[in-house]
Tab-separated table of C-alpha atoms in Angstrom:
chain	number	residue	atom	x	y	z
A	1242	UNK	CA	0.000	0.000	0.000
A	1243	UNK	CA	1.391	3.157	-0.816
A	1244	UNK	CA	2.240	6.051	1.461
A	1245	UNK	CA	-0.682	8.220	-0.352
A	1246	UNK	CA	-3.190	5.771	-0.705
A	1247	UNK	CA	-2.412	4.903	3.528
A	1248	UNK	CA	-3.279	8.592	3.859
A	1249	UNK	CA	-6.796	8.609	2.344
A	1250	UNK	CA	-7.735	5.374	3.564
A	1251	UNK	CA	-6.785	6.759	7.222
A	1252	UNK	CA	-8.702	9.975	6.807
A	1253	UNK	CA	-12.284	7.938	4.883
A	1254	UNK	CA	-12.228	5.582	7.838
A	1255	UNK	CA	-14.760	8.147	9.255
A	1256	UNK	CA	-15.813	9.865	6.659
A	1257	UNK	CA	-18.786	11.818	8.557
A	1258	UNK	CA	-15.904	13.046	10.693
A	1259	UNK	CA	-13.861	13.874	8.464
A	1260	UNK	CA	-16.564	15.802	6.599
A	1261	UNK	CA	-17.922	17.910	9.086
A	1262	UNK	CA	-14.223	18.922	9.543
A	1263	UNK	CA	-13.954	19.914	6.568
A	1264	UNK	CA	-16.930	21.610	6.608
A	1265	UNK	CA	-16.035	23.904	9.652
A	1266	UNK	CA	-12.802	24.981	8.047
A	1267	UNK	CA	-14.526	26.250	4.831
A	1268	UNK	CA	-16.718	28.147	6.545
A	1269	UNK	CA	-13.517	30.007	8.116
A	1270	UNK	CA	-12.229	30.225	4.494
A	1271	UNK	CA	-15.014	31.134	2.522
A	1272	UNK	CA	-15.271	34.170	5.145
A	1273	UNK	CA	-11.387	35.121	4.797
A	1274	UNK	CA	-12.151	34.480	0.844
A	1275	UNK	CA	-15.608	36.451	0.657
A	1276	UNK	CA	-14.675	39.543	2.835
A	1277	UNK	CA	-11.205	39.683	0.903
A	1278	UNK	CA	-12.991	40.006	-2.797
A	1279	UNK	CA	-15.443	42.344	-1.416
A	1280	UNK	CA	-12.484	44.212	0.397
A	1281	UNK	CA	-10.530	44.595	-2.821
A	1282	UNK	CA	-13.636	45.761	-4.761
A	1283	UNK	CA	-14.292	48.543	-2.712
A	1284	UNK	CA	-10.627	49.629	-2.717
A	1285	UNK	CA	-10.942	49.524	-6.347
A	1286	UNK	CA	-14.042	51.612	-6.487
A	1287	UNK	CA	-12.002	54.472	-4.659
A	1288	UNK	CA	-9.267	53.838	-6.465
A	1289	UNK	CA	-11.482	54.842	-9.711
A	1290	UNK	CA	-13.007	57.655	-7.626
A	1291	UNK	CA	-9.610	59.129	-6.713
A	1292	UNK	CA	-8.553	59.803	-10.621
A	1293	UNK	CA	-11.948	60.751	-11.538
A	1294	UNK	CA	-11.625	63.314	-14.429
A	1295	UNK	CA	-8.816	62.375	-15.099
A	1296	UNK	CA	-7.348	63.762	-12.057
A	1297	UNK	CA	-3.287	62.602	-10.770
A	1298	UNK	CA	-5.187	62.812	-7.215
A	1299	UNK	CA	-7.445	63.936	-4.811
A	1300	UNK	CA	-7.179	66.974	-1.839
A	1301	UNK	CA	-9.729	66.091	1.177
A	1302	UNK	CA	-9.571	66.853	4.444
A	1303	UNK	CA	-6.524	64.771	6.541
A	1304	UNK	CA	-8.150	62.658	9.233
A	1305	UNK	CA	-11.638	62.570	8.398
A	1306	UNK	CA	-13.141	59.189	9.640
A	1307	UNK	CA	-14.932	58.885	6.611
A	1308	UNK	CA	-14.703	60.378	3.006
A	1309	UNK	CA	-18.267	61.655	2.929
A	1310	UNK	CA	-17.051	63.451	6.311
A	1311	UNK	CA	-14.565	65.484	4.674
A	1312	UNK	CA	-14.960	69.537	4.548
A	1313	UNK	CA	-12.619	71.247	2.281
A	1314	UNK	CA	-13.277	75.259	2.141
A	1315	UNK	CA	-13.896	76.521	-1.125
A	1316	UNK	CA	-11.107	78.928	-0.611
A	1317	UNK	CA	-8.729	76.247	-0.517
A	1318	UNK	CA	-9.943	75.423	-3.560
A	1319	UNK	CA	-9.443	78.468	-5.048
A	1320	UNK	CA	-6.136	78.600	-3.803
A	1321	UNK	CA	-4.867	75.354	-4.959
A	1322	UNK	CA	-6.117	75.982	-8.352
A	1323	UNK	CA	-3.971	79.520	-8.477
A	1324	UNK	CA	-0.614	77.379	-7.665
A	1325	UNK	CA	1.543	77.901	-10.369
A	1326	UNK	CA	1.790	73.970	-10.763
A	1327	UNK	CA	-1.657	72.877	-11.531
A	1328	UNK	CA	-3.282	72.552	-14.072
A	1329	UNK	CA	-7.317	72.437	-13.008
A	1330	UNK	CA	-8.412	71.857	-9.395
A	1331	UNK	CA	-12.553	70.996	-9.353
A	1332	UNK	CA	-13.839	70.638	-6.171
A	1333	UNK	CA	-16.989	68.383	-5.401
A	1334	UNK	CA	-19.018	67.644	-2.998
A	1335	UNK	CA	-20.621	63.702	-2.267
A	1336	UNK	CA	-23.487	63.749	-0.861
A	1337	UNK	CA	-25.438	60.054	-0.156
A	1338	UNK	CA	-28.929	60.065	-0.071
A	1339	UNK	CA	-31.703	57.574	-0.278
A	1340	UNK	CA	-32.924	56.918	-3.793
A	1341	UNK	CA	-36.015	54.472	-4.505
A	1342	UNK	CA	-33.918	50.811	-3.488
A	1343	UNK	CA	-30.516	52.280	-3.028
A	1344	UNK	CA	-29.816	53.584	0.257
A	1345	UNK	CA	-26.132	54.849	-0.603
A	1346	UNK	CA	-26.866	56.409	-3.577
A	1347	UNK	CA	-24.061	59.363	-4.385
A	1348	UNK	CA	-24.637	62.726	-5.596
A	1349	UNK	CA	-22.002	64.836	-6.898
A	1350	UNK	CA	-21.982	68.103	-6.728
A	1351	UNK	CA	-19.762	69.999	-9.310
A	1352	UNK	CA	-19.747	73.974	-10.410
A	1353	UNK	CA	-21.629	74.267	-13.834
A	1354	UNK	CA	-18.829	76.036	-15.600
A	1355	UNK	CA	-16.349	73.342	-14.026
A	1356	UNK	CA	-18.369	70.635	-15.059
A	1357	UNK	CA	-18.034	71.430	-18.788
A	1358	UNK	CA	-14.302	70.579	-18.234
A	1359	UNK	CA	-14.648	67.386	-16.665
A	1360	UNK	CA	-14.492	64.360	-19.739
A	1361	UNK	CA	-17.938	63.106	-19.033
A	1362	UNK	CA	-19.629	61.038	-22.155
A	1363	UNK	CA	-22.580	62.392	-22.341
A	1364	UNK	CA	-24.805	59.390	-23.839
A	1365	UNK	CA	-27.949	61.940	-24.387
A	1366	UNK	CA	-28.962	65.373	-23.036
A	1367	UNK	CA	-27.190	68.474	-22.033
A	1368	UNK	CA	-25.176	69.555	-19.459
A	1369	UNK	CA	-26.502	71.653	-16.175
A	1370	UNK	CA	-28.105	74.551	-16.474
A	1371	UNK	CA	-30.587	75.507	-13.484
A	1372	UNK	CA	-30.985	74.744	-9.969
A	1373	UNK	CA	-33.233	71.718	-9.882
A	1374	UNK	CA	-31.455	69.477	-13.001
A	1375	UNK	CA	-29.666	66.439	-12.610
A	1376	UNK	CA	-27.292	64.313	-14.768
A	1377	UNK	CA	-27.855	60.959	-14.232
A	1378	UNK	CA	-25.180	57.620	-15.284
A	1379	UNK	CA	-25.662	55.220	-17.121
A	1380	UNK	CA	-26.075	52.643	-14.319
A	1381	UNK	CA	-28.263	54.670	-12.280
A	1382	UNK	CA	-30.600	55.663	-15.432
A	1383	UNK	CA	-30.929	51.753	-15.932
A	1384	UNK	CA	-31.486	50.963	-12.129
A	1385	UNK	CA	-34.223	53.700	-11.934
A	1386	UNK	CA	-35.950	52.806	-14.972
A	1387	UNK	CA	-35.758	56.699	-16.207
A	1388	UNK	CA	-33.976	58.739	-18.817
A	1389	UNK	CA	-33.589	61.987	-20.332
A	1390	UNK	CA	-36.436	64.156	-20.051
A	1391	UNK	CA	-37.765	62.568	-17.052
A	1392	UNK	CA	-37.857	63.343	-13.343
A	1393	UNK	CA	-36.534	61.712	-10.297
A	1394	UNK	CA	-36.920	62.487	-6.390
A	1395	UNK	CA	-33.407	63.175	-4.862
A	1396	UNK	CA	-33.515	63.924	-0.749
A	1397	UNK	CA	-37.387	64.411	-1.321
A	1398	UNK	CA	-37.106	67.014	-3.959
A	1399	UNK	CA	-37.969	66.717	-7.376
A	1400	UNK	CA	-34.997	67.156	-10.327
A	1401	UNK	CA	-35.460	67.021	-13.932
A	1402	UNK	CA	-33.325	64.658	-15.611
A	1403	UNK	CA	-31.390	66.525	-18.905
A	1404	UNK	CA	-28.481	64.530	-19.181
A	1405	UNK	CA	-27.288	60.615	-18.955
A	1406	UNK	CA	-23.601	60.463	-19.071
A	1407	UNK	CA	-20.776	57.587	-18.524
A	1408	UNK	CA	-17.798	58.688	-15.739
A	1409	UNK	CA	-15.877	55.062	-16.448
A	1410	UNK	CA	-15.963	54.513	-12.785
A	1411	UNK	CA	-18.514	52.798	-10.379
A	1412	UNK	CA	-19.419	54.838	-8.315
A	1413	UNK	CA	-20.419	57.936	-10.576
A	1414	UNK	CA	-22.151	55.997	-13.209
A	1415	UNK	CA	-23.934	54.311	-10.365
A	1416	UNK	CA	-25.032	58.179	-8.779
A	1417	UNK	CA	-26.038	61.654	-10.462
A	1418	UNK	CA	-24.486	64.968	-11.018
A	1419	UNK	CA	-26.175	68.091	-9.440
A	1420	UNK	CA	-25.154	71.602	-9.496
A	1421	UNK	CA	-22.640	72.307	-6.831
A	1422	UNK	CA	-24.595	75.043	-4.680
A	1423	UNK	CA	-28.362	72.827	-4.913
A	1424	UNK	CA	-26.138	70.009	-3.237
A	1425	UNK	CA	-24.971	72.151	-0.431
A	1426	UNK	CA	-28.105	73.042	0.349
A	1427	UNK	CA	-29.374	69.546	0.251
A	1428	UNK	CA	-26.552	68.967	2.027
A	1429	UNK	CA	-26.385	71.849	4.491
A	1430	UNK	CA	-22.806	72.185	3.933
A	1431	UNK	CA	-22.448	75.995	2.501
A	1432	UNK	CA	-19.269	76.994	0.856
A	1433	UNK	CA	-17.722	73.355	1.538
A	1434	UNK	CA	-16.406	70.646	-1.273
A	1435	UNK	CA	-15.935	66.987	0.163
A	1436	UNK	CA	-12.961	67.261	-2.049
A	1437	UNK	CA	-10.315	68.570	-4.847
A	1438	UNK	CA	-9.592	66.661	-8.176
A	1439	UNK	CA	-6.216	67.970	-9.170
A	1440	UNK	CA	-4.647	67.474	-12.105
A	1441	UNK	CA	-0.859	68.677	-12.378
A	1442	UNK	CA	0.195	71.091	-15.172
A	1443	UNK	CA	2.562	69.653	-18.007
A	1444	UNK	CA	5.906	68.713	-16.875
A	1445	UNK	CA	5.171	68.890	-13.379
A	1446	UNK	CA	5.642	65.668	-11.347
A	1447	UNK	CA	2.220	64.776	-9.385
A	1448	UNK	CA	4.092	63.765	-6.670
A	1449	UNK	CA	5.975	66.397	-6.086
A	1450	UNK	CA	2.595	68.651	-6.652
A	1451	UNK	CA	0.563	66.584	-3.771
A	1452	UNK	CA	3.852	67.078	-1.768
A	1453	UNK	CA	3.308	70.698	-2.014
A	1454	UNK	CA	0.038	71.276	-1.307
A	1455	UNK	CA	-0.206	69.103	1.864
A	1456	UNK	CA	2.729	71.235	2.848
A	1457	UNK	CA	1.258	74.409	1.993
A	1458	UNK	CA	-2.098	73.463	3.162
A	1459	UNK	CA	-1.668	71.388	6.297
A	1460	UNK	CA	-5.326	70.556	7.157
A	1461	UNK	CA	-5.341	68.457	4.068
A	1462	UNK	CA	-4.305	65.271	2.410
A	1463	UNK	CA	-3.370	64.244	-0.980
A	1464	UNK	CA	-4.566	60.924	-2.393
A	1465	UNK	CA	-3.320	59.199	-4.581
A	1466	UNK	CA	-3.223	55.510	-4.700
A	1467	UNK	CA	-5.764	53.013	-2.558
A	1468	UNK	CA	-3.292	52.964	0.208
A	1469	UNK	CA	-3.172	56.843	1.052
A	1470	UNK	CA	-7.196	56.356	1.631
A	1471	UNK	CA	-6.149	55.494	5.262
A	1472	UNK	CA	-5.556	59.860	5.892
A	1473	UNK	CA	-9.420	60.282	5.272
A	1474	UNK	CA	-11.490	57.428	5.427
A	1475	UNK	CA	-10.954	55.019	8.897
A	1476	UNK	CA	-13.221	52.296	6.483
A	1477	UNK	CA	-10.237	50.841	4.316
A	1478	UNK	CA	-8.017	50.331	7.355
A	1479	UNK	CA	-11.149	48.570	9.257
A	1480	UNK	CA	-11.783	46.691	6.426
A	1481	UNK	CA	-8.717	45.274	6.501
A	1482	UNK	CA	-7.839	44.678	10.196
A	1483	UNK	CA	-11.352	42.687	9.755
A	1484	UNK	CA	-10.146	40.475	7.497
A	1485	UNK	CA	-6.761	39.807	9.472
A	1486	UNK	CA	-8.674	39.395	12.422
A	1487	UNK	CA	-11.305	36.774	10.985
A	1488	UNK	CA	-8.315	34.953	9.268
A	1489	UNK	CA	-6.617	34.554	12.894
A	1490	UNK	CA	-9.864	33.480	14.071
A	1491	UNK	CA	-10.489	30.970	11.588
A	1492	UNK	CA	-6.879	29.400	11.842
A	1493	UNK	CA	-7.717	29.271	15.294
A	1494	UNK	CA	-10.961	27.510	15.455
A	1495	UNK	CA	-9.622	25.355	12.303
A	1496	UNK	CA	-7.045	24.159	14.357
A	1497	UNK	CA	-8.797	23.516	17.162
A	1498	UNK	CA	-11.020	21.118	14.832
A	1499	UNK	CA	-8.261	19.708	12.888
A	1500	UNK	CA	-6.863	18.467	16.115
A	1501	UNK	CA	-10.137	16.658	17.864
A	1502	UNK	CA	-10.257	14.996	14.630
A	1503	UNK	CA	-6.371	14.006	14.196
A	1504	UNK	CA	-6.032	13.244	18.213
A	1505	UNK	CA	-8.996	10.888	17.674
A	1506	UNK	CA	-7.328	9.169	14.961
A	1507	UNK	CA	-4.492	8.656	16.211
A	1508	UNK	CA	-6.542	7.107	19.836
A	1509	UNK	CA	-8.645	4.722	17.443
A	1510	UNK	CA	-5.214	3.897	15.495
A	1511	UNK	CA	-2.834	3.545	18.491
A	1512	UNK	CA	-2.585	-0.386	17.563
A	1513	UNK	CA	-1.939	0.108	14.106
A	1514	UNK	CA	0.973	2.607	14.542
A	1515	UNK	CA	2.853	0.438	16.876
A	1516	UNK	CA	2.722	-2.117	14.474
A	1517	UNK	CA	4.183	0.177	11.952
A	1518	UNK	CA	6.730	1.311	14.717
A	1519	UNK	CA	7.841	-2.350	14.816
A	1520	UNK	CA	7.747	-2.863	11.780
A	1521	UNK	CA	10.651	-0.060	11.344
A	1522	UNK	CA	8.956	2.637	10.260
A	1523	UNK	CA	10.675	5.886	11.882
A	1524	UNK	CA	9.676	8.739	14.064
A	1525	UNK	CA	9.816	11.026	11.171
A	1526	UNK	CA	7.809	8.801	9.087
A	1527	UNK	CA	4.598	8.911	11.467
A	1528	UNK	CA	5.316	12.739	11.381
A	1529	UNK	CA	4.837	12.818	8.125
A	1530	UNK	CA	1.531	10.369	8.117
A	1531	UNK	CA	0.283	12.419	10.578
A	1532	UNK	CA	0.957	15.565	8.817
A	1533	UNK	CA	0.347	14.628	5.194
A	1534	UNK	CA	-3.124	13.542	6.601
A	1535	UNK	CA	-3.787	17.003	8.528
A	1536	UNK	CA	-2.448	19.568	4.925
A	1537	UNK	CA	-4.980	16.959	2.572
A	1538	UNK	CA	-7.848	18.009	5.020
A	1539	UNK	CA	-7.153	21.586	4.956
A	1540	UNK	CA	-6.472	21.541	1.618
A	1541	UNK	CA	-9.567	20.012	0.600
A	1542	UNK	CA	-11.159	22.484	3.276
A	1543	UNK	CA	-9.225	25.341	1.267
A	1544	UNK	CA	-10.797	24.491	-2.068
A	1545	UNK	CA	-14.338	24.142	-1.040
A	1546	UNK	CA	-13.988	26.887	1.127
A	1547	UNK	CA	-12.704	29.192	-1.977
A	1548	UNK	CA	-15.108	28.337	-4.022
A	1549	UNK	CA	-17.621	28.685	-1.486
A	1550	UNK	CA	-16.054	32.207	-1.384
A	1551	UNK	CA	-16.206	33.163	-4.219
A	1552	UNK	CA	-19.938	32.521	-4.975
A	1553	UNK	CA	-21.077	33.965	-2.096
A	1554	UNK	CA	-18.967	37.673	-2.625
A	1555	UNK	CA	-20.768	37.281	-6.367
A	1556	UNK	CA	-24.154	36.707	-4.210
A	1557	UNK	CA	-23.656	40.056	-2.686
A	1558	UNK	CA	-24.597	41.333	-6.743
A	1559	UNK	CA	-28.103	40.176	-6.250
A	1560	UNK	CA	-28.708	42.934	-3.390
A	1561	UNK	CA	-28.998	45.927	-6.133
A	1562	UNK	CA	-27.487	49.191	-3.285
A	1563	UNK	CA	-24.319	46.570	-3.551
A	1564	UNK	CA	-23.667	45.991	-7.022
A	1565	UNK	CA	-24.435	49.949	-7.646
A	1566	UNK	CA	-20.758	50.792	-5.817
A	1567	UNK	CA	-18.919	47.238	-5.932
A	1568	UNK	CA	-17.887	45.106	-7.784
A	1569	UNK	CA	-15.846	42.009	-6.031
A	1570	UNK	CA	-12.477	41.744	-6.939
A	1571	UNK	CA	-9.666	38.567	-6.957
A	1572	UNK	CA	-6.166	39.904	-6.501
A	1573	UNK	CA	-3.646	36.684	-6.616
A	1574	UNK	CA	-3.362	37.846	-2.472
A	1575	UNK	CA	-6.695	36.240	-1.418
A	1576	UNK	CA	-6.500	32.726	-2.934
A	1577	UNK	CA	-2.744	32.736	-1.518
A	1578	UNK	CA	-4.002	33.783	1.664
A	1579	UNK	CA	-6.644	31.551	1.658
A	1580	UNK	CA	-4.016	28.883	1.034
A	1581	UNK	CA	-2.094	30.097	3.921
A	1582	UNK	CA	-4.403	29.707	6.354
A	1583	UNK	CA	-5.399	26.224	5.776
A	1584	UNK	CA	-1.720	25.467	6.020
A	1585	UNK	CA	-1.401	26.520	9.478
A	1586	UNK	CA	-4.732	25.169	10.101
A	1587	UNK	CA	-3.280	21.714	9.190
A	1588	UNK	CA	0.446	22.504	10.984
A	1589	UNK	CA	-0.987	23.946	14.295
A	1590	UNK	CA	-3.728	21.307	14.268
A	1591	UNK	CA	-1.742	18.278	13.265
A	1592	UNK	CA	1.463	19.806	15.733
A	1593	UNK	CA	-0.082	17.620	19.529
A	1594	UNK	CA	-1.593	14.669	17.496
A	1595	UNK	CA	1.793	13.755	15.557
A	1596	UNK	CA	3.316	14.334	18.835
A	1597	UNK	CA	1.845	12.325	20.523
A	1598	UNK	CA	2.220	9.559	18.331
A	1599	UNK	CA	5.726	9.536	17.903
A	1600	UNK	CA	6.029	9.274	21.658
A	1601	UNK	CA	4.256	6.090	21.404
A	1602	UNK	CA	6.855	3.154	22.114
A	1603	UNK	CA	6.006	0.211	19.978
A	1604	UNK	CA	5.343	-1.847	22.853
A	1605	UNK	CA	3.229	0.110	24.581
A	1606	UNK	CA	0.977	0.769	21.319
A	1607	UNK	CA	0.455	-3.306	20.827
A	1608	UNK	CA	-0.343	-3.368	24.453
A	1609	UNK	CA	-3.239	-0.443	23.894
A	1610	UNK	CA	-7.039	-1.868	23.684
């Protein structure tokens, strides 16, 4: 019988055991695996958001707990668009209201005459004119059921719709574009922007721009990658000490499983291995039973539980104020994590079991009943 073959037969002898094992260390993975995708997807909705417009970054204000939170003076905007290198600095302001099933809906206001300089595709209409119109995107035009020509209710006042347009990023095609000053109102944040799109003039080196302002301007923060989200929005950096955290609980409690099931293997098998013992196999060798049997069970585990994963951060879709800002993504980083912890599932699970059968002298394991 071959070393392999020894290993599945071990591991089938109770399969319902074996099973429900498994079981409870997928549902640790699919968790790590789920929360990961949809994780990643957000970060990659703000990463779109950031260089909106075209823009090398975003200004907002440093230390704001949450984006939405931020206040940026419209004198600051001013200023920053009068620095010598920059090219065009638009502030806007994100407001997220309530719209028929989307409770996060996003509403950005932008200055009419700044607006004409942003690279919206307009798919029909015109651009902003009065008070009470509203651009709407392409996503949220299809999730409302309206278009062009047609009116919507936006913080329980009603807007006529006079443009559709496409942004390229989530998060704008998925919300509307109001005039800058009706959103304030709506808003009741008066001569505030939430933040500044800046794009650097020819020649100049973005970095070096952001650099500048956050020097000149203190209060504020430039973003702009993913990872500079952290100096105005608290979310991304919970997000992701959520996901270490549930991965350390789910190695734990996988572990903690593994090892009822491996110690009770090794009790019900205590015969058998001395007779291998006597039969010359080595310390080493039982390690490796032991262990080869543990890794196969997490790595079944790791599979299901992946899978699992995956299907249920693609479930998420279904619920329509999800799938209007995210879409789940699958960096290389969350399968290899995912691989990672059913590794040291298997090692800190398998570690007293294969102990304790090594320990076993031959003698004493023929002697066992």
């Amino acid at each position: 019988m071959s070393f392999s073959v020894l290993v599945l037969r071990n591991l089938f002898r109770q399969r319902v055991r074996t099973l429900l094992t498994v079981l409870g260390i997928s549902i640790g993975i699919t968790t790590v695996v789920a929360l990961g995708a949809i994780t990643s997807g957000l970060k990659s909705s703000m990463g779109e958001l950031v260089h909106g417009g075209g823009a090398d970054f975003m200004v907002a204000q440093a230390g704001a707990s949450d984006l939405t939170f931020s206040a940026v003076g419209e004198e600051d905007v001013a200023a920053i668009a009068a620095r010598a290198d920059v090219s065009r600095a638009t502030g806007v302001l994100i407001e997220v209201a309530d719209v028929g099933s989307n409770p996060y809906f996003m509403i950005f206001g932008y200055a009419p005459d700044e607006l004409r300089g942003e690279p919206l595709e307009l798919l029909s209409g015109r651009l902003l004119d009065a008070p009470q119109e509203v651009l709407l995107g392409a996503d949220a035009a299809a999730a409302l059921g309206v278009s062009t020509g047609d009116r919507v209710e936006l913080e329980r006042e009603t807007f006529d719709v006079v443009g559709v347009y496409r942004a390229g990023d989530r998060l704008r095609d998925s919300g509307a574009v109001a005039p800058l000053a009706t959103v304030q109102r709506l808003a009741s944040k008066q001569d505030v922007v939430t933040g500044v799109f800046v794009v650097a003039r020819a020649g100049a080196d973005a970095e070096a721009v952001a650099a500048g302002i956050e020097l000149e301007f203190p209060h504020l923060a430039a973003i702009a990658t993913v990872d500079d989200y952290a100096e105005v929005d608290q979310g991304v950096e919970i997000m992701d000490a959520l996901t270490l955290a549930i991965s350390v609980l789910a190695v734990g409690i996988g572990a903690i499983g593994v090892m009822n099931t491996m110690i009770m293997s090794v009790f019900e098998r205590t015969r058998e291995l001395g007779v291998l013992r006597a039969i010359g196999w080595r310390g080493s060798r039982i390690l490796r039973l032991i262990g080869a049997e543990a890794l196969f069970l997490c790595g079944l585990a790791a599979v299901a539980g992946t899978l699992v994963g995956v299907a249920a951060s693609r479930a998420v879709l279904l619920v329509p104020s999800v799938s209007a800002f995210l879409e789940p993504a699958y960096p290389l980083s969350i399968f290899l994590r995912a691989l990672l912890v059913g590794v040291a599932v298997a090692l800190a699970g398998a570690a007293y079991p294969a102990l304790r059968a090594v320990r076993l002298s031959p003698l004493e394991a023929l002697r066992y009943e």
